Every structure is written in C-alpha cells, then in structure tokens.
Amino acid sequence: MTDLSEAVAVQDTAKIGPPLWLLAELTYRCPLHCVYCYNPVDFAKTEDELTTEQWFKVLREARELGSVQCGFSGGEPMLRDDLEVIVAEAHRLGYYTNLLTSGVGLNEKRIGALKEAGLDHIQLSFQDSTREMNDFLSSTRTFDLKRRAADMIKAHGYPMVMNCTIHRHNIDHIEAILQLASDIDAEYVELANTQYYGWAQVNRDQLLPSREQLERAERITNEWRATHGNKMKLFFVVPDYYEKRPKKCMNGWGNIFLTITPDGKALPCHTARMLPGLEFPDVRTSSIREIWYESEGFNRYRGTGWMKEPCSSCPEKENDYGGCRCQAYMIANDPAAADPVCDKSPLHNRITEVVDRAQIAGNAAQVKPLIYRGPKESLQLDRPF
Amino acid sequence: MAITTATVPKVGRNFRIQWEPAQDAYVLLYPEGMVKLNQSAGEILKRCDGAANVAAIVADLETTFNAQGLEADVLAFIELADQQKWVELT
Ligand code: SF4
Ligand code: SF4
C-alpha cells in the first residue's frame, strides 16, 4: 500500500475510478494469536468461506473493472489448500500478486508451487526481533519457523517485504528489528504502528506507545536510513493517535480499495463490516460492477457529500475525506462524524485522553492482561471491536 | 554509475511494466504498489528490455513519434528511474 497515492493523484476525481487494489481475505483462520490482529473481534461467528470457483469469479470481475494489485491475506492465507490455484488464476488474469503471510505453512513444496503459479511477492510478518518476544506476542512458537520462511522466500527469488506491527512492547527494539530485516535481506520494511481496530482496540491501552518511545523509534529509523543507503526501503507508519489530522483512510472510501472477506462480503476497507446500518453486498449474489458502482455500502461515504460539521465546511476536506469511518464510529459513535483524531472534532479529547494515559508507564489500564486473538476469545467477547 | 548513450537499461527485477486499459496508461507494478506512468515515461520504460542501449531507445522513439532531440529527456528519465530502482543499468 505504499505508492498508490501517486497513482491516483492523476485521476479525475469527479468520476468513480476503478478498484485498483483488491484485497482477498481468504480465511479468518490463523495459527497465530496476535494481540493487535485487525480481523473483527467476532470473526469466529462468520459462516462459510468462499469456494475456489467463487474466488475465481471475484478475481475475474474485479480485473474486468481494472483491479491490478491483488493481495491475498487472512487470517493466514496458507491455510487455504487452494491458494496455489487461486494465485495461478490471478496471475493468468494479469494481476500483480502479493501474499501476506505469517510464514506458517510455507514449505519448499508450496513455495515452489506458488512461484510456478506466478506469485510476484511475499510479505512476511514478524512480531518482534527476538524469539522470546515474537513468540510471546503471537502466543505461538513461530520465530524460528519465520526465519526459515524468510530464507526460503529469498532462495526462490521473491522480492520480500518484512512487516512488523509496532506497539508499546516492541517499539524499543526497533534497532534489532531493522537488523533482523537486513539479515534476512528484505527489500522493503514496514514498521507499521498498530492501528486501533479489531483486537488492537480491545488491547489499546496496553499497546499504545508513549511519545518518548515513538520519537526514539522514528529517530533510529531515520538514522538507519541515513547510514545504510537505500538497499532496503523503510516505511515507518506513525500511530494516528499522535496526529492532529486524520489519515486519508483507504485513500478515500470506495476510491481504490476493495476488500472481500472470507465469507464473501465486499467492503471498502477491511474493518468496515463493523459499521451499523450499512448492508455490504455479497459477492455470491452481486457482481463486482454492481458492488463497486451501485451499492449503498460503497456509495454512502464516497466523496464529501455525506459529511457533517466540522467536516462539511472544512477547507481541508479533500485532503483526508474526514478520516476513518470506523474510527468515527468506534470513538464518536457515529460513522458520519469527523474522525476524532482530528483536533477540529468536538470529541478529540477522547483520543488525547488515551494518549495522555500512554505517557504514564505502568498505569492500571496498561497492566491489564493482553487478550489474544482466538476463536474462543472471539465467541466470548462477541462484539465487532 | 554514469549514464551515457551506451548504457543498457532494463526494467528492475522487482518491477513489472504493463499496459492497463482501465487506466489508459502503462503502470509499473511492484510489491504492494503501483505507479501510473505518463505517456513518455511509459514509452521509454517499455523499451528498457536489457538489450537496447540508450542511443537505440532514443532512435526508436524518434522514429516512432516522428520527433527529434529526445536524447536529453531520455537520459534524464533513465537517471530518475535508476534512483527509484525502476531500472537496472549495464
Ligand atoms: S494479525 Fe496475527 S492473528 Fe491476525 S491474521 Fe495476522 S498473523 Fe493471524
Ligand atoms: S474537520 Fe473533517 S475534513 Fe476537516 S481536517 Fe478534520 S477530519 Fe478532515
């Protein structure tokens, strides 16, 4: 998701452009239990996964509209036995194919088969730089396995993005994380601060870093950039809680991103299914063309016409489209409100209160036990975030 | 390395150039990203096949578009493309 902003800047904003980016969430099943997982907290309630044929239909119809970047994620997409055939079909249709994986389930046989299928790139996620922390944060023993996966990815000639979600418990290890990325020879490194959706929202106080931690991590990342040349491209994503303006979420609702959930719902972003009062179409019964251009789910928050104050009269509304609808819903309880990250939002204090708490190490909210993502916890919590 | 008319550029190994009818443009695809190329960038890059040198690319473009004096533009673009790793040079 790096440079798409350049790609869309030249588009005519008056008309609806194509869904350039298709994210296929193949399954919610996952062997890991990340405490910041972006999947819906109540994922365990979802019903049947799409079949191979249904995924072919999605790929075909989206490609006809102009989708060209295709990500396969989850959950853990390697858990789908038909991943290789789905990738092969995407490749045949002319997509650039990206696999977003924890590395669990990658072996010589499958990685070779994926190469043959035409897979273009693999993004491998780590939880931290050391075995102890990686395995603690994912509640699994997967660090060594990930290291082996990284070697296999390189041996098969794939470009590799190493992704590490950053938060209070690993942010002080930035240097070691960068060293790990360099050791495994990643072409790109994403140090993506946790975004507070799904499970991360449940564990928010335990995960949000302090300002001091954040500044240190940014400084070290910049120093690394300055001293190590551009062999490895680094992306450091700050948590929007520390900003005064919201992110231009998804580059605009229904602008370039199309997510298909494991059970066939089409969403403008991977967390939108939490929003109340919006029916998102099912790919089994609607075509991608109907979904993208005609459905209420995609049209509701397109552009700026739906906005309320302070956004509707704001001179900056084209910059950020009012921020994130899910964040507005989670924090302001109204999906059409300004994203409370914005300091023009009357509810901005709900963000700064959380940020203020994060400056006091070891406060009561922070020391609550982390809740791990898992089917049992999902059914127990039984709520979207 | 210094770029001259003898330099042979090739689209970088982690990039793919392809024509996209929906965008009416060549795009450069790479891990999780895409750059939409303007017409001249697209026409230059698709000729970066690892066989033609800059002189040959310039000659081909001048014939195809019935134009002259493109050398400086092509050299400048290849330099930019090299910085972005869109091309590898030999
Ligand atoms: S964030 Fe962790 S638990 Fe969630 S899908 Fe990814 S690997 Fe699995
Ligand atoms: S008021 Fe709304 S449109 Fe203006 S900057 Fe804030 S979020 Fe963006």
Short mmCIF file of C-alpha atoms and ligand atoms in Angstrom, two decimals:
data_model
loop_
_atom_site.label_atom_id
_atom_site.label_comp_id
_atom_site.label_asym_id
_atom_site.label_seq_id
_atom_site.Cartn_x
_atom_site.Cartn_y
_atom_site.Cartn_z
CA MET A 1 0.00 0.00 0.00
CA THR A 2 2.89 2.27 -0.46
CA ASP A 3 2.79 4.46 -3.50
CA LEU A 4 -0.78 4.26 -4.64
CA SER A 5 -1.33 7.89 -3.71
CA GLU A 6 0.87 8.86 -6.63
CA ALA A 7 -1.09 6.59 -8.85
CA VAL A 8 -4.41 8.14 -8.04
CA ALA A 9 -3.31 11.73 -7.88
CA VAL A 10 -3.61 11.94 -11.64
CA GLN A 11 -7.12 10.55 -11.73
CA ASP A 12 -10.20 12.55 -12.43
CA THR A 13 -11.83 12.83 -9.02
CA ALA A 14 -15.21 13.74 -10.42
CA LYS A 15 -15.82 10.21 -11.65
CA ILE A 16 -15.51 6.96 -9.77
CA GLY A 17 -12.25 5.30 -10.69
CA PRO A 18 -11.66 1.55 -10.77
CA PRO A 19 -10.98 -0.59 -7.68
CA LEU A 20 -7.25 -0.72 -8.41
CA TRP A 21 -6.47 -2.65 -5.26
CA LEU A 22 -8.20 -5.91 -4.50
CA LEU A 23 -7.62 -7.47 -1.10
CA ALA A 24 -8.75 -11.08 -0.94
CA GLU A 25 -9.03 -12.18 2.67
CA LEU A 26 -9.08 -15.88 2.03
CA THR A 27 -9.78 -17.06 5.54
CA TYR A 28 -10.13 -15.83 9.10
CA ARG A 29 -8.47 -18.98 10.37
CA CYS A 30 -4.99 -18.38 11.69
CA PRO A 31 -2.49 -20.36 13.73
CA LEU A 32 -1.28 -17.15 15.39
CA HIS A 33 -3.00 -15.13 18.11
CA CYS A 34 -1.71 -11.61 17.62
CA VAL A 35 -2.90 -9.15 20.21
CA TYR A 36 -3.25 -6.41 17.56
CA CYS A 37 -4.95 -8.52 14.90
CA TYR A 38 -7.07 -6.34 12.60
CA ASN A 39 -9.67 -9.03 11.99
CA PRO A 40 -13.10 -8.38 13.53
CA VAL A 41 -13.19 -9.45 17.15
CA ASP A 42 -16.27 -11.57 16.43
CA PHE A 43 -14.67 -13.27 13.39
CA ALA A 44 -15.45 -16.72 14.79
CA LYS A 45 -19.15 -16.17 14.09
CA THR A 46 -18.68 -15.89 10.33
CA GLU A 47 -20.03 -18.64 8.19
CA ASP A 48 -18.87 -20.49 5.09
CA GLU A 49 -15.72 -19.43 3.31
CA LEU A 50 -15.95 -18.71 -0.39
CA THR A 51 -15.14 -21.65 -2.65
CA THR A 52 -12.35 -21.71 -5.22
CA GLU A 53 -14.84 -21.05 -8.01
CA GLN A 54 -16.34 -18.10 -6.16
CA TRP A 55 -12.88 -16.58 -5.73
CA PHE A 56 -12.28 -17.06 -9.47
CA LYS A 57 -15.46 -15.10 -10.13
CA VAL A 58 -14.32 -12.27 -7.84
CA LEU A 59 -10.90 -12.14 -9.48
CA ARG A 60 -12.36 -12.13 -12.99
CA GLU A 61 -14.99 -9.48 -12.34
CA ALA A 62 -12.65 -7.16 -10.45
CA ARG A 63 -9.98 -7.48 -13.11
CA GLU A 64 -12.55 -6.51 -15.76
CA LEU A 65 -13.15 -3.28 -13.85
CA GLY A 66 -9.42 -2.55 -13.69
CA SER A 67 -8.15 -4.11 -10.47
CA VAL A 68 -4.46 -4.80 -10.89
CA GLN A 69 -2.84 -5.12 -7.46
CA CYS A 70 -4.11 -8.19 -5.69
CA GLY A 71 -3.29 -9.08 -2.10
CA PHE A 72 -4.01 -12.46 -0.55
CA SER A 73 -4.32 -12.20 3.19
CA GLY A 74 -6.39 -13.51 6.08
CA GLY A 75 -6.11 -14.82 8.75
CA GLU A 76 -3.38 -16.97 7.36
CA PRO A 77 -3.92 -17.48 3.61
CA MET A 78 -1.59 -20.51 3.58
CA LEU A 79 -4.35 -22.39 5.38
CA ARG A 80 -6.30 -22.50 2.11
CA ASP A 81 -5.29 -25.64 0.23
CA ASP A 82 -6.37 -23.97 -3.00
CA LEU A 83 -4.12 -20.93 -2.54
CA GLU A 84 -1.88 -22.05 -5.41
CA VAL A 85 -4.76 -22.37 -7.87
CA ILE A 86 -6.24 -19.06 -6.81
CA VAL A 87 -2.88 -17.34 -7.27
CA ALA A 88 -2.45 -19.01 -10.65
CA GLU A 89 -5.81 -17.68 -11.79
CA ALA A 90 -4.97 -14.17 -10.57
CA HIS A 91 -1.66 -14.31 -12.40
CA ARG A 92 -3.32 -15.54 -15.58
CA LEU A 93 -5.73 -12.60 -15.41
CA GLY A 94 -2.84 -10.13 -15.26
CA TYR A 95 -2.78 -9.15 -11.60
CA TYR A 96 0.36 -8.35 -9.68
CA THR A 97 0.00 -10.87 -6.88
CA ASN A 98 1.04 -10.31 -3.26
CA LEU A 99 0.91 -12.89 -0.49
CA LEU A 100 0.64 -11.54 3.06
CA THR A 101 1.64 -14.31 5.39
CA SER A 102 2.93 -15.11 8.86
CA GLY A 103 5.13 -17.71 7.21
CA VAL A 104 3.40 -20.55 8.99
CA GLY A 105 2.66 -23.27 6.47
CA LEU A 106 5.29 -22.19 3.96
CA ASN A 107 7.47 -25.10 2.96
CA GLU A 108 9.69 -25.91 -0.02
CA LYS A 109 6.93 -27.64 -1.88
CA ARG A 110 4.33 -24.92 -1.52
CA ILE A 111 6.67 -22.02 -2.08
CA GLY A 112 7.84 -23.65 -5.31
CA ALA A 113 4.25 -24.27 -6.39
CA LEU A 114 3.39 -20.63 -5.67
CA LYS A 115 6.32 -19.47 -7.76
CA GLU A 116 5.12 -21.66 -10.57
CA ALA A 117 1.63 -20.23 -10.15
CA GLY A 118 3.11 -16.78 -10.80
CA LEU A 119 3.16 -15.27 -7.33
CA ASP A 120 5.04 -11.96 -7.56
CA HIS A 121 5.84 -11.06 -3.99
CA ILE A 122 5.65 -12.20 -0.39
CA GLN A 123 5.13 -10.03 2.67
CA LEU A 124 6.33 -11.85 5.74
CA SER A 125 5.25 -10.61 9.15
CA PHE A 126 7.30 -10.81 12.31
CA GLN A 127 6.04 -9.86 15.74
CA ASP A 128 9.44 -8.78 17.07
CA SER A 129 13.16 -9.23 16.68
CA THR A 130 13.73 -11.97 19.19
CA ARG A 131 12.34 -15.43 19.60
CA GLU A 132 11.07 -14.65 23.10
CA MET A 133 9.09 -11.56 22.16
CA ASN A 134 7.87 -12.85 18.80
CA ASP A 135 6.55 -15.97 20.40
CA PHE A 136 5.08 -14.10 23.37
CA LEU A 137 3.24 -11.59 21.17
CA SER A 138 1.80 -14.19 18.84
CA SER A 139 1.29 -16.75 21.58
CA THR A 140 2.98 -19.38 19.42
CA ARG A 141 6.44 -20.78 18.79
CA THR A 142 6.94 -19.39 15.34
CA PHE A 143 10.10 -17.29 15.33
CA ASP A 144 12.49 -19.95 14.04
CA LEU A 145 9.96 -21.04 11.51
CA LYS A 146 9.65 -17.45 10.23
CA ARG A 147 13.41 -17.21 9.88
CA ARG A 148 13.37 -20.35 7.78
CA ALA A 149 10.45 -18.99 5.75
CA ALA A 150 12.47 -15.84 5.04
CA ASP A 151 15.39 -17.92 3.75
CA MET A 152 13.07 -19.91 1.50
CA ILE A 153 11.45 -16.76 0.14
CA LYS A 154 14.83 -15.36 -0.82
CA ALA A 155 16.09 -18.67 -2.20
CA HIS A 156 13.15 -18.73 -4.58
CA GLY A 157 13.91 -15.23 -5.79
CA TYR A 158 10.86 -13.40 -4.49
CA PRO A 159 11.07 -9.76 -3.50
CA MET A 160 10.25 -9.64 0.19
CA VAL A 161 8.57 -7.11 2.40
CA MET A 162 9.16 -7.64 6.07
CA ASN A 163 6.30 -6.30 8.09
CA CYS A 164 6.40 -5.74 11.80
CA THR A 165 3.47 -4.22 13.62
CA ILE A 166 4.84 -1.79 16.18
CA HIS A 167 3.46 -1.09 19.66
CA ARG A 168 4.44 -0.40 23.23
CA HIS A 169 6.01 -3.81 23.79
CA ASN A 170 8.32 -3.97 20.79
CA ILE A 171 8.90 -0.35 19.79
CA ASP A 172 12.06 -0.14 21.90
CA HIS A 173 13.53 -2.97 19.82
CA ILE A 174 13.39 -1.02 16.56
CA GLU A 175 17.10 -1.27 16.00
CA ALA A 176 17.10 -5.04 16.39
CA ILE A 177 14.04 -5.29 14.15
CA LEU A 178 15.83 -3.33 11.44
CA GLN A 179 18.86 -5.54 11.89
CA LEU A 180 16.68 -8.62 11.51
CA ALA A 181 15.19 -7.19 8.30
CA SER A 182 18.66 -6.55 7.00
CA ASP A 183 19.84 -10.04 7.99
CA ILE A 184 17.01 -11.72 6.13
CA ASP A 185 17.68 -9.44 3.16
CA ALA A 186 14.24 -7.83 2.90
CA GLU A 187 13.82 -5.30 0.08
CA TYR A 188 11.18 -3.36 1.99
CA VAL A 189 10.49 -3.00 5.69
CA GLU A 190 7.20 -1.80 7.05
CA LEU A 191 7.35 -0.67 10.64
CA ALA A 192 3.68 -0.10 10.91
CA ASN A 193 2.47 1.25 14.20
CA THR A 194 -0.61 -0.55 15.36
CA GLN A 195 -3.86 0.82 14.08
CA TYR A 196 -6.55 0.57 16.67
CA TYR A 197 -9.17 -1.68 15.12
CA GLY A 198 -10.33 -5.16 15.92
CA TRP A 199 -8.19 -6.82 18.58
CA ALA A 200 -5.89 -3.82 18.83
CA GLN A 201 -8.85 -1.76 20.00
CA VAL A 202 -9.54 -4.35 22.70
CA ASN A 203 -5.89 -4.09 23.83
CA ARG A 204 -5.43 -0.40 23.09
CA ASP A 205 -4.11 0.87 26.41
CA GLN A 206 -1.63 -1.97 26.60
CA LEU A 207 -0.36 -1.31 23.06
CA LEU A 208 -0.18 2.45 22.52
CA PRO A 209 3.45 3.60 22.92
CA SER A 210 4.46 6.74 24.75
CA ARG A 211 5.54 9.84 22.88
CA GLU A 212 9.09 9.31 24.02
CA GLN A 213 9.15 5.76 22.70
CA LEU A 214 7.74 6.90 19.41
CA GLU A 215 10.22 9.72 18.93
CA ARG A 216 13.11 7.45 19.71
CA ALA A 217 11.92 4.84 17.22
CA GLU A 218 11.49 7.44 14.50
CA ARG A 219 14.91 8.84 15.19
CA ILE A 220 16.54 5.42 14.96
CA THR A 221 14.69 4.66 11.73
CA ASN A 222 15.91 7.93 10.22
CA GLU A 223 19.45 7.26 11.34
CA TRP A 224 19.31 3.84 9.75
CA ARG A 225 18.10 5.41 6.51
CA ALA A 226 20.95 7.89 6.61
CA THR A 227 23.68 5.36 7.32
CA HIS A 228 22.58 2.27 5.38
CA GLY A 229 21.77 3.68 1.95
CA ASN A 230 18.66 2.63 0.05
CA LYS A 231 19.27 -1.08 -0.28
CA MET A 232 16.30 -1.65 1.96
CA LYS A 233 13.36 0.70 1.71
CA LEU A 234 11.92 1.65 5.10
CA PHE A 235 8.39 2.70 5.84
CA PHE A 236 7.59 3.95 9.29
CA VAL A 237 3.90 4.46 9.92
CA VAL A 238 3.10 6.61 12.96
CA PRO A 239 0.00 5.85 15.01
CA ASP A 240 -2.65 8.36 14.05
CA TYR A 241 -3.47 8.90 17.73
CA TYR A 242 -0.43 11.16 17.85
CA GLU A 243 -1.58 13.28 14.90
CA LYS A 244 -3.83 16.32 14.71
CA ARG A 245 -5.25 15.42 11.33
CA PRO A 246 -6.68 12.03 10.45
CA LYS A 247 -5.27 9.76 7.81
CA LYS A 248 -6.80 9.78 4.37
CA CYS A 249 -8.26 6.43 5.16
CA MET A 250 -8.09 3.91 2.30
CA ASN A 251 -7.21 6.86 0.09
CA GLY A 252 -10.90 7.71 0.19
CA TRP A 253 -13.89 5.46 0.72
CA GLY A 254 -14.67 3.42 -2.38
CA ASN A 255 -11.87 5.16 -4.23
CA ILE A 256 -9.32 2.45 -4.99
CA PHE A 257 -9.65 -0.30 -2.37
CA LEU A 258 -11.92 -3.28 -2.48
CA THR A 259 -11.75 -5.92 0.24
CA ILE A 260 -13.51 -9.25 0.02
CA THR A 261 -13.93 -11.04 3.34
CA PRO A 262 -13.52 -14.81 3.72
CA ASP A 263 -17.30 -15.22 3.75
CA GLY A 264 -17.86 -13.13 0.64
CA LYS A 265 -18.77 -9.64 1.86
CA ALA A 266 -17.44 -6.78 -0.24
CA LEU A 267 -16.07 -3.91 1.86
CA PRO A 268 -14.45 -0.54 1.17
CA CYS A 269 -11.84 -1.40 3.82
CA HIS A 270 -11.08 -4.47 5.86
CA THR A 271 -12.72 -3.20 9.02
CA ALA A 272 -15.87 -1.61 7.57
CA ARG A 273 -18.10 -4.54 8.37
CA MET A 274 -18.41 -3.17 11.93
CA LEU A 275 -20.37 -0.13 10.74
CA PRO A 276 -24.03 -0.13 11.78
CA GLY A 277 -26.90 0.46 9.40
CA LEU A 278 -24.97 -0.44 6.27
CA GLU A 279 -25.64 -3.54 4.24
CA PHE A 280 -22.49 -4.73 2.47
CA PRO A 281 -23.08 -6.75 -0.65
CA ASP A 282 -22.22 -10.42 -1.02
CA VAL A 283 -20.09 -11.46 -3.98
CA ARG A 284 -22.16 -14.61 -4.37
CA THR A 285 -25.24 -12.64 -5.30
CA SER A 286 -23.88 -9.36 -6.72
CA SER A 287 -21.35 -8.68 -9.43
CA ILE A 288 -18.28 -6.63 -8.59
CA ARG A 289 -19.53 -3.98 -11.00
CA GLU A 290 -22.83 -3.61 -9.11
CA ILE A 291 -20.96 -3.65 -5.82
CA TRP A 292 -18.42 -1.00 -6.76
CA TYR A 293 -20.62 1.44 -8.64
CA GLU A 294 -24.14 0.91 -7.37
CA SER A 295 -24.25 -0.49 -3.86
CA GLU A 296 -25.25 1.63 -0.90
CA GLY A 297 -22.34 0.14 1.05
CA PHE A 298 -19.83 1.68 -1.34
CA ASN A 299 -21.67 4.88 -2.17
CA ARG A 300 -22.63 6.01 1.33
CA TYR A 301 -19.31 7.64 2.27
CA ARG A 302 -17.85 8.32 -1.15
CA GLY A 303 -16.56 11.82 -1.77
CA THR A 304 -17.66 14.58 0.62
CA GLY A 305 -21.44 14.89 0.17
CA TRP A 306 -22.28 12.80 3.26
CA MET A 307 -20.26 14.93 5.67
CA LYS A 308 -21.47 16.75 8.76
CA GLU A 309 -19.83 19.64 10.56
CA PRO A 310 -16.99 20.29 11.20
CA CYS A 311 -16.03 18.42 8.02
CA SER A 312 -18.66 19.71 5.61
CA SER A 313 -17.43 23.30 5.73
CA CYS A 314 -13.77 22.41 6.31
CA PRO A 315 -11.29 23.69 3.73
CA GLU A 316 -9.23 20.52 4.22
CA LYS A 317 -11.97 18.04 3.45
CA GLU A 318 -10.46 16.92 0.16
CA ASN A 319 -7.16 16.16 1.92
CA ASP A 320 -8.44 13.49 4.27
CA TYR A 321 -12.12 12.96 3.41
CA GLY A 322 -12.89 13.30 7.10
CA GLY A 323 -10.59 10.43 8.11
CA CYS A 324 -11.69 6.94 9.01
CA ARG A 325 -15.38 5.98 9.22
CA CYS A 326 -14.67 3.06 11.52
CA GLN A 327 -12.69 5.23 13.92
CA ALA A 328 -15.52 7.78 13.88
CA TYR A 329 -17.92 5.01 14.77
CA MET A 330 -15.76 3.39 17.43
CA ILE A 331 -14.93 6.63 19.20
CA ALA A 332 -17.64 9.16 18.33
CA ASN A 333 -20.34 6.52 17.99
CA ASP A 334 -21.33 7.98 14.61
CA PRO A 335 -19.83 6.75 11.34
CA ALA A 336 -20.55 10.11 9.67
CA ALA A 337 -18.74 12.17 12.30
CA ALA A 338 -15.28 13.66 11.85
CA ASP A 339 -12.59 11.15 12.75
CA PRO A 340 -11.84 12.13 16.39
CA VAL A 341 -8.12 12.07 15.62
CA CYS A 342 -8.78 15.48 14.03
CA ASP A 343 -8.34 18.28 16.53
CA LYS A 344 -11.32 20.04 14.98
CA SER A 345 -13.53 17.17 16.16
CA PRO A 346 -15.51 18.09 19.29
CA LEU A 347 -14.58 14.63 20.61
CA HIS A 348 -10.85 14.91 20.01
CA ASN A 349 -10.38 14.73 23.80
CA ARG A 350 -11.35 11.05 23.64
CA ILE A 351 -8.13 10.50 21.71
CA THR A 352 -5.93 12.77 23.81
CA GLU A 353 -7.12 11.07 27.00
CA VAL A 354 -5.82 7.76 25.70
CA VAL A 355 -2.60 9.42 24.57
CA ASP A 356 -2.15 11.08 27.96
CA ARG A 357 -2.59 7.76 29.72
CA ALA A 358 0.10 6.27 27.49
CA GLN A 359 2.66 8.70 28.93
CA ILE A 360 2.30 7.25 32.41
CA ALA A 361 4.15 3.96 32.43
CA GLY A 362 2.56 1.10 34.27
CA ASN A 363 -0.86 2.64 34.87
CA ALA A 364 -3.77 0.39 35.70
CA ALA A 365 -5.12 0.17 32.12
CA GLN A 366 -1.72 -0.78 30.72
CA VAL A 367 -1.06 -3.62 33.09
CA LYS A 368 -4.31 -5.42 32.36
CA PRO A 369 -3.52 -8.74 30.72
CA LEU A 370 -3.43 -8.71 26.92
CA ILE A 371 -6.27 -10.51 25.21
CA TYR A 372 -5.06 -12.86 22.49
CA ARG A 373 -6.93 -13.28 19.26
CA GLY A 374 -8.51 -16.69 19.09
CA PRO A 375 -11.82 -18.36 18.33
CA LYS A 376 -12.66 -18.94 21.97
CA GLU A 377 -11.99 -15.32 22.93
CA SER A 378 -13.87 -14.21 19.82
CA LEU A 379 -17.04 -16.03 20.83
CA GLN A 380 -16.71 -14.86 24.40
CA LEU A 381 -16.30 -11.18 23.54
CA ASP A 382 -18.95 -11.43 20.81
CA ARG A 383 -18.61 -7.86 19.56
CA PRO A 384 -17.07 -6.27 16.46
CA PHE A 385 -14.21 -4.39 18.19
CA MET B 1 27.23 4.68 -12.48
CA ALA B 2 27.22 7.49 -15.01
CA ILE B 3 24.51 7.18 -17.59
CA THR B 4 25.51 7.61 -21.23
CA THR B 5 24.01 6.71 -24.58
CA ALA B 6 25.86 3.39 -24.33
CA THR B 7 24.11 2.43 -21.08
CA VAL B 8 21.74 -0.51 -21.38
CA PRO B 9 18.76 -0.13 -19.02
CA LYS B 10 16.46 -2.93 -18.03
CA VAL B 11 13.25 -2.76 -16.01
CA GLY B 12 14.25 -3.59 -12.41
CA ARG B 13 13.86 -7.19 -11.30
CA ASN B 14 11.23 -6.37 -8.72
CA PHE B 15 9.16 -4.29 -11.10
CA ARG B 16 6.78 -5.12 -13.88
CA ILE B 17 5.53 -2.76 -16.55
CA GLN B 18 2.18 -3.42 -18.13
CA TRP B 19 -0.49 -1.67 -20.14
CA GLU B 20 -3.74 -1.13 -18.23
CA PRO B 21 -6.74 -0.32 -20.43
CA ALA B 22 -8.81 0.79 -17.42
CA GLN B 23 -6.26 3.50 -16.66
CA ASP B 24 -5.38 4.14 -20.29
CA ALA B 25 -1.75 4.06 -19.26
CA TYR B 26 1.31 1.94 -18.64
CA VAL B 27 1.75 1.17 -14.98
CA LEU B 28 4.75 -0.02 -13.08
CA LEU B 29 3.89 -2.68 -10.55
CA TYR B 30 5.97 -3.72 -7.55
CA PRO B 31 5.36 -5.21 -4.11
CA GLU B 32 2.16 -3.64 -2.81
CA GLY B 33 2.48 -0.59 -5.02
CA MET B 34 1.90 0.88 -8.40
CA VAL B 35 2.99 3.94 -10.31
CA LYS B 36 0.88 5.16 -13.16
CA LEU B 37 3.25 6.30 -15.88
CA ASN B 38 2.67 9.27 -18.12
CA GLN B 39 2.94 8.61 -21.81
CA SER B 40 6.60 9.43 -22.29
CA ALA B 41 7.68 7.54 -19.17
CA GLY B 42 5.69 4.52 -20.34
CA GLU B 43 7.13 4.63 -23.84
CA ILE B 44 10.69 4.87 -22.55
CA LEU B 45 10.36 2.22 -19.87
CA LYS B 46 8.75 -0.38 -22.06
CA ARG B 47 11.82 -0.14 -24.28
CA CYS B 48 14.14 -0.86 -21.36
CA ASP B 49 14.48 -4.53 -22.22
CA GLY B 50 18.10 -5.11 -21.26
CA ALA B 51 19.11 -5.33 -24.94
CA ALA B 52 18.73 -1.82 -26.34
CA ASN B 53 21.12 0.89 -25.20
CA VAL B 54 20.00 4.47 -24.61
CA ALA B 55 21.05 5.51 -28.13
CA ALA B 56 18.88 2.79 -29.64
CA ILE B 57 15.95 3.70 -27.39
CA VAL B 58 16.23 7.33 -28.43
CA ALA B 59 16.40 6.40 -32.10
CA ASP B 60 13.38 4.13 -31.78
CA LEU B 61 11.35 6.82 -30.00
CA GLU B 62 12.34 9.48 -32.55
CA THR B 63 11.21 7.25 -35.41
CA THR B 64 8.02 6.09 -33.73
CA PHE B 65 6.91 9.59 -32.72
CA ASN B 66 8.47 11.37 -35.65
CA ALA B 67 10.39 13.60 -33.26
CA GLN B 68 13.93 14.84 -32.76
CA GLY B 69 16.27 15.78 -29.94
CA LEU B 70 14.84 13.36 -27.34
CA GLU B 71 18.22 12.25 -26.03
CA ALA B 72 18.44 14.67 -23.11
CA ASP B 73 14.92 13.80 -21.95
CA VAL B 74 15.56 10.09 -22.14
CA LEU B 75 18.83 10.39 -20.25
CA ALA B 76 17.16 12.47 -17.55
CA PHE B 77 14.35 9.96 -17.20
CA ILE B 78 16.70 6.98 -17.01
CA GLU B 79 18.58 8.73 -14.27
CA LEU B 80 15.40 9.26 -12.29
CA ALA B 81 14.29 5.69 -12.97
CA ASP B 82 17.66 4.43 -11.74
CA GLN B 83 17.30 6.32 -8.47
CA GLN B 84 13.86 4.79 -8.00
CA LYS B 85 15.28 1.35 -8.90
CA TRP B 86 12.74 1.13 -11.72
CA VAL B 87 15.63 0.16 -13.98
CA GLU B 88 18.91 -1.67 -13.59
CA LEU B 89 21.84 -0.49 -15.68
CA THR B 90 24.50 -2.46 -17.52
S1 SF4 C 1 -2.53 -10.35 12.71
FE1 SF4 C 1 -1.69 -12.27 13.55
S2 SF4 C 1 -3.50 -13.41 14.30
FE2 SF4 C 1 -4.25 -11.77 12.93
S3 SF4 C 1 -4.40 -12.76 10.95
FE3 SF4 C 1 -2.37 -11.78 11.02
S4 SF4 C 1 -1.00 -13.41 11.78
FE4 SF4 C 1 -3.10 -14.07 12.21
S1 SF4 C 2 -12.67 18.70 10.17
FE1 SF4 C 2 -13.03 16.86 8.99
S2 SF4 C 2 -12.38 17.35 6.90
FE2 SF4 C 2 -11.53 18.94 8.26
S3 SF4 C 2 -9.47 18.22 8.72
FE3 SF4 C 2 -10.83 17.46 10.37
S4 SF4 C 2 -11.47 15.42 9.70
FE4 SF4 C 2 -10.58 16.46 7.90
#
